Coordinates of C-alpha atoms in Angstrom, one line a residue:
M279 CA 20.6 -2.1 117.8
T280 CA 23.1 -4.5 119.2
D281 CA 25.4 -3.8 122.2
T282 CA 28.4 -3.7 119.8
N283 CA 26.7 -1.0 117.6
E284 CA 25.8 0.9 120.7
Q285 CA 29.4 0.9 121.9
I286 CA 30.6 2.0 118.4
R287 CA 28.2 4.8 118.4
Q288 CA 29.2 6.0 121.9
E289 CA 32.9 5.8 120.9
A290 CA 32.3 7.7 117.7
L291 CA 30.5 10.5 119.7
E292 CA 33.4 10.7 122.2
W293 CA 36.0 10.9 119.3
A294 CA 33.9 13.6 117.6
L295 CA 33.8 15.6 120.8
A296 CA 37.5 15.2 121.5
S297 CA 38.7 16.0 118.0
Q298 CA 37.0 19.4 118.1
E299 CA 39.2 20.5 120.9
A300 CA 41.9 23.0 119.8
D301 CA 44.7 21.1 121.6
F302 CA 43.5 17.6 120.4
A303 CA 46.7 15.5 119.8
G304 CA 45.2 12.1 119.2
W305 CA 45.0 12.0 115.4
D306 CA 47.1 8.9 115.1
A307 CA 44.9 7.1 117.6
L308 CA 41.7 8.3 115.9
T309 CA 43.0 7.1 112.5
G310 CA 43.7 3.7 114.0
W311 CA 40.3 3.5 115.5
L312 CA 38.7 4.5 112.1
E313 CA 40.6 1.8 110.2
A314 CA 39.9 -1.0 112.7
D315 CA 36.3 -1.5 111.5
A316 CA 34.4 -0.1 108.6
R317 CA 31.5 0.7 111.0
H318 CA 33.7 3.1 112.9
N319 CA 34.1 5.4 109.9
Q320 CA 30.4 5.5 109.3
A321 CA 29.6 6.2 112.9
Y322 CA 32.2 8.9 113.2
D323 CA 30.9 10.6 110.0
A324 CA 27.4 10.6 111.5
A325 CA 28.6 12.1 114.8
M326 CA 30.6 14.8 112.9
A327 CA 27.6 15.6 110.8
A328 CA 25.8 16.8 113.9
G329 CA 28.6 19.1 114.8
S330 CA 27.0 22.3 113.4
W331 CA 23.7 21.4 115.1
M332 CA 25.5 21.0 118.4
A333 CA 27.5 24.2 117.9
D334 CA 24.3 26.2 117.3
L335 CA 22.8 24.7 120.4
V336 CA 25.8 25.6 122.5
A337 CA 25.9 29.1 121.1
A338 CA 22.2 29.6 122.1
V339 CA 22.9 28.9 125.7
P340 CA 23.2 32.0 127.9
A341 CA 26.6 33.0 129.3
L342 CA 27.7 31.2 132.5
P343 CA 26.6 33.0 135.7
Q344 CA 29.3 34.8 137.7
P345 CA 29.7 34.6 141.5
A346 CA 28.0 37.6 143.1
N347 CA 31.2 38.6 145.0
D348 CA 33.6 38.1 142.1
G349 CA 33.6 40.2 138.9
Q350 CA 36.2 37.9 137.3
P351 CA 35.2 35.2 134.9
L352 CA 35.3 31.6 135.9
P353 CA 38.7 29.9 135.5
P354 CA 39.2 28.5 132.0
A355 CA 39.4 25.0 133.3
N356 CA 35.9 25.3 134.8
A357 CA 34.5 26.9 131.7
R358 CA 36.0 24.2 129.5
S359 CA 34.7 21.5 131.8
W360 CA 31.2 22.9 131.7
R361 CA 31.3 23.3 127.9
R362 CA 32.5 19.7 127.4
G363 CA 29.7 18.5 129.7
F364 CA 27.2 20.4 127.7
L365 CA 28.5 19.1 124.4
A366 CA 28.4 15.6 125.8
L367 CA 24.7 16.1 126.7
A368 CA 24.0 17.6 123.3
A369 CA 25.8 14.6 121.7
A370 CA 23.6 12.2 123.6
I371 CA 20.5 14.0 122.5
V372 CA 21.7 13.9 118.9
A373 CA 22.5 10.2 119.2
I374 CA 18.9 9.5 120.3
L375 CA 17.1 11.7 117.8
L376 CA 19.3 11.8 114.7
I377 CA 21.4 8.7 114.2
P378 CA 18.5 6.4 113.2
L379 CA 17.8 9.0 110.4
W380 CA 21.5 8.9 109.3
Q381 CA 21.3 5.2 109.0
M382 CA 18.1 5.3 106.9
R383 CA 19.2 8.1 104.6
P384 CA 21.1 7.2 101.4
Q385 CA 24.6 8.6 101.6
P386 CA 28.2 7.9 100.7
Y387 CA 30.1 5.6 103.1
S388 CA 33.6 4.2 103.2
V389 CA 34.8 0.6 103.4
I390 CA 38.3 0.4 105.0
T391 CA 40.3 -2.8 105.4
P392 CA 43.6 -2.8 107.4
N393 CA 46.6 -4.5 105.8
G394 CA 46.3 -8.3 106.0
Q395 CA 42.5 -8.3 106.1
T396 CA 40.0 -8.8 103.3
R397 CA 36.3 -8.3 102.9
T398 CA 33.6 -9.2 100.4
I399 CA 30.8 -6.7 99.7
A400 CA 27.6 -8.0 98.2
L401 CA 25.7 -5.2 96.4
E402 CA 21.9 -5.2 96.0
D403 CA 22.1 -5.8 92.2
G404 CA 24.0 -9.0 92.6
S405 CA 27.4 -7.6 92.0
R406 CA 30.3 -8.3 94.4
I407 CA 33.4 -6.4 95.4
L408 CA 36.3 -8.3 96.9
V409 CA 38.4 -5.9 98.9
N410 CA 42.1 -6.6 99.7
G411 CA 43.9 -5.3 102.7
G412 CA 45.1 -1.7 103.0
T413 CA 42.2 -0.4 101.0
R414 CA 39.7 2.5 101.2
L415 CA 36.7 2.2 99.0
M416 CA 33.8 4.8 98.8
L417 CA 30.3 3.6 98.0
D418 CA 27.0 5.4 97.9
R419 CA 23.6 3.9 98.8
N420 CA 22.0 6.4 96.5
E421 CA 24.3 5.3 93.6
P422 CA 24.5 1.5 93.9
R423 CA 26.3 1.2 90.5
F424 CA 29.2 3.4 91.5
A425 CA 32.4 3.0 93.5
R426 CA 35.5 5.1 94.1
L427 CA 38.8 3.4 94.9
E428 CA 40.8 5.8 97.0
R429 CA 43.7 3.5 97.8
G430 CA 44.5 -0.2 97.8
E431 CA 43.1 -3.1 95.7
A432 CA 39.7 -4.5 94.9
M433 CA 38.3 -7.1 92.5
F434 CA 34.9 -6.2 91.0
I435 CA 32.6 -8.9 89.8
V436 CA 29.8 -7.0 88.2
R437 CA 26.4 -7.9 87.0
H438 CA 26.2 -6.2 83.6
D439 CA 23.4 -3.8 82.8
E440 CA 23.9 -2.0 79.4
A441 CA 21.4 0.6 80.4
D442 CA 23.1 1.3 83.7
P443 CA 26.8 0.4 83.5
F444 CA 28.8 0.0 86.7
V445 CA 31.4 2.8 87.1
V446 CA 34.6 2.8 89.1
E447 CA 36.5 6.0 89.7
A448 CA 40.1 6.1 90.9
G449 CA 41.7 9.6 90.9
D450 CA 41.0 11.1 87.5
V451 CA 40.4 7.7 85.8
R452 CA 36.9 6.5 85.1
L453 CA 36.3 2.8 84.4
V454 CA 33.1 1.6 82.9
D455 CA 32.1 -2.1 82.8
A456 CA 30.8 -4.1 79.9
G457 CA 29.8 -7.3 81.7
T458 CA 32.9 -7.7 83.7
A459 CA 35.2 -9.2 86.3
F460 CA 38.3 -7.0 86.8
N461 CA 40.9 -6.1 89.4
V462 CA 42.0 -2.6 90.2
V463 CA 45.1 -1.5 92.2
R464 CA 45.6 2.2 93.2
S465 CA 48.9 3.0 94.6
G466 CA 49.8 6.7 95.0
A467 CA 49.1 8.3 91.6
G468 CA 49.4 5.1 89.7
L469 CA 46.6 2.7 88.7
D470 CA 46.6 -0.9 87.5
V471 CA 43.5 -2.4 85.9
A472 CA 43.3 -6.0 84.7
V473 CA 40.3 -7.7 83.1
S474 CA 39.5 -11.5 83.5
E475 CA 36.0 -11.5 82.1
G476 CA 33.9 -9.2 79.8
A477 CA 35.5 -5.8 79.2
V478 CA 36.3 -2.5 80.8
I479 CA 36.4 0.9 79.1
V480 CA 39.1 3.2 80.4
N481 CA 38.1 6.9 80.3
P482 CA 35.3 6.5 77.7
D483 CA 35.0 10.3 77.4
G484 CA 38.8 10.6 76.8
E485 CA 41.3 7.9 75.6
N486 CA 38.4 5.4 75.4
V487 CA 40.7 2.3 75.8
R488 CA 38.9 -1.0 75.8
L489 CA 40.3 -3.8 77.8
N490 CA 39.2 -7.3 76.9
P491 CA 39.9 -10.5 79.0
G492 CA 43.6 -11.0 79.5
R493 CA 44.4 -7.4 79.0
R494 CA 45.9 -4.9 81.5
A495 CA 46.3 -1.2 81.6
Q496 CA 48.9 0.6 83.8
I497 CA 48.1 4.3 84.1
D498 CA 50.6 6.9 85.2
G499 CA 48.6 9.4 87.2
A500 CA 51.2 12.1 86.7
S501 CA 51.5 12.0 82.9
G502 CA 48.2 10.2 82.1
R503 CA 50.1 7.7 80.0
I504 CA 48.3 4.4 79.6
L505 CA 50.4 1.3 78.9
V506 CA 48.3 -1.7 77.7
S507 CA 49.7 -5.3 77.9
D508 CA 48.7 -8.9 78.2
I509 CA 48.3 -10.7 81.5
A510 CA 47.3 -14.3 82.2
A511 CA 43.7 -14.5 83.4
S512 CA 44.7 -16.8 86.3
H513 CA 47.0 -14.1 87.6
I514 CA 44.2 -11.5 87.9
G515 CA 43.1 -11.0 91.5
G516 CA 45.4 -13.9 92.5
W517 CA 45.7 -12.3 96.0
R518 CA 42.4 -13.9 96.8
S519 CA 44.0 -17.4 96.8
G520 CA 47.4 -16.3 98.1
Q521 CA 49.2 -16.1 94.8
I522 CA 50.5 -12.6 93.8
A523 CA 51.8 -12.4 90.2
F524 CA 54.2 -9.7 88.9
A525 CA 55.6 -8.9 85.5
D526 CA 58.7 -6.7 85.6
A527 CA 57.3 -4.9 88.6
P528 CA 59.4 -2.4 90.7
L529 CA 60.4 -3.9 94.0
G530 CA 58.5 -1.0 95.8
E531 CA 55.3 -2.2 94.1
V532 CA 56.0 -5.7 95.2
A533 CA 56.5 -4.5 98.8
Q534 CA 53.1 -2.7 98.7
A535 CA 51.4 -5.9 97.5
I536 CA 52.9 -7.9 100.3
E537 CA 51.8 -5.3 102.8
R538 CA 48.2 -5.4 101.6
T539 CA 48.0 -9.2 101.6
L540 CA 50.1 -10.2 104.6
G541 CA 49.7 -7.1 106.8
A542 CA 53.5 -6.7 107.1
N543 CA 55.0 -3.2 107.1
V544 CA 57.6 -3.5 104.2
T545 CA 60.0 -0.9 102.9
V546 CA 62.7 -1.2 100.3
S547 CA 66.3 0.1 100.9
P548 CA 67.7 2.7 98.5
D549 CA 70.2 0.2 97.0
L550 CA 67.3 -1.8 95.7
A551 CA 65.3 1.2 94.4
G552 CA 65.8 0.2 90.8
A553 CA 65.3 -3.6 91.3
R554 CA 62.4 -5.3 89.5
F555 CA 60.7 -8.7 89.9
S556 CA 58.8 -11.1 87.6
G557 CA 57.2 -14.2 89.0
I558 CA 54.6 -15.5 91.5
L559 CA 54.8 -15.2 95.2
Q560 CA 53.1 -17.9 97.2
V561 CA 51.7 -16.2 100.4
A562 CA 48.7 -18.3 101.2
G563 CA 48.6 -19.1 104.9
R564 CA 51.7 -17.0 105.6
T565 CA 52.2 -14.3 108.3
P566 CA 54.4 -11.2 108.3
D567 CA 57.1 -13.3 110.0
A568 CA 57.5 -15.2 106.7
L569 CA 59.3 -12.2 105.1
P570 CA 62.8 -13.7 105.6
Q571 CA 61.6 -16.8 103.6
I572 CA 60.0 -14.6 100.9
A573 CA 62.8 -12.1 100.4
P574 CA 65.3 -14.4 98.7
V575 CA 62.7 -15.1 95.9
L576 CA 62.9 -11.3 95.2
G577 CA 66.7 -11.4 95.2
A578 CA 66.8 -9.6 98.5
R579 CA 67.1 -10.2 102.3
A580 CA 64.5 -9.1 104.9
V581 CA 65.9 -7.2 107.9
R582 CA 63.7 -6.4 110.9
R583 CA 63.1 -2.7 111.3
G584 CA 61.0 -1.8 114.3
Q585 CA 57.6 -3.3 113.8
G586 CA 58.2 -4.0 110.1
W587 CA 60.8 -5.2 107.6
E588 CA 63.2 -3.7 105.1
L589 CA 64.2 -5.4 101.9
V590 CA 68.0 -5.0 101.4
S591 CA 70.4 -6.5 98.9
I592 CA 71.6 -10.0 99.8
D593 CA 75.2 -8.9 100.4
A594 CA 74.3 -5.8 102.4
Q595 CA 75.8 -5.5 105.9
P596 CA 73.3 -6.0 108.8

């Protein structure tokens, strides 16, 4: 095990201990640590999985001895300090004895990419998943032909196996490949699926909609409505080369795509809530500070708001 993995394991154990305290107030910091590296999430899940084991161990320890000349219990601070010390010892024992078993055992795990960062996952069967920024993807070593997209965007380049089709789930929607390269975007309750090669079957046990190359399905999670349309194959997964294509897309959807690809925090002002955009944004090599140059293409102006940007109408007052 490398020094880096050892450090991650230790940090995960410390977070697991801290988050069990009743007055723990570091949830935002914990979330940031989890999203900084996909290995963090796996290590934290492993540490938390030992929680019940540690709790049983602590419960089995006799009560703290009391001073002979004092019938009162130890001060809460002392008791709490002792308990934390014991939990830390238990965690160290768990790390030595159990973590190698967690790493070897097939289990679900998450892949998380912060906004502005991408990742490529090579699966054992030769399939690949290209993950855009701002994405959380669940995989399972025990089910190598399955993935669940919880949020964000990913391009699936799948090795077809008719006897064992690759399945992607996103919310209540089930996508089954038929020898395929396809891009999936999950934003809130909405889902957008576009196929560049092969075919995808949307909800084969329900609507059973087949998407061939150059076809796209936009699925409303609230109503279940599926809108199928044409899309240029070159526009599918264009984020990989820094070209994001839109066809009559709400400006809020465009802002989310910019966030995923550039890592910028982008919001849309209420006066542009109904605005829509069709076209291609060239974002290759650009940073979040390029928003003022990108905004006019959208018929808007970018105004700095804290650590991010807000898209406002061109004639809006500063």
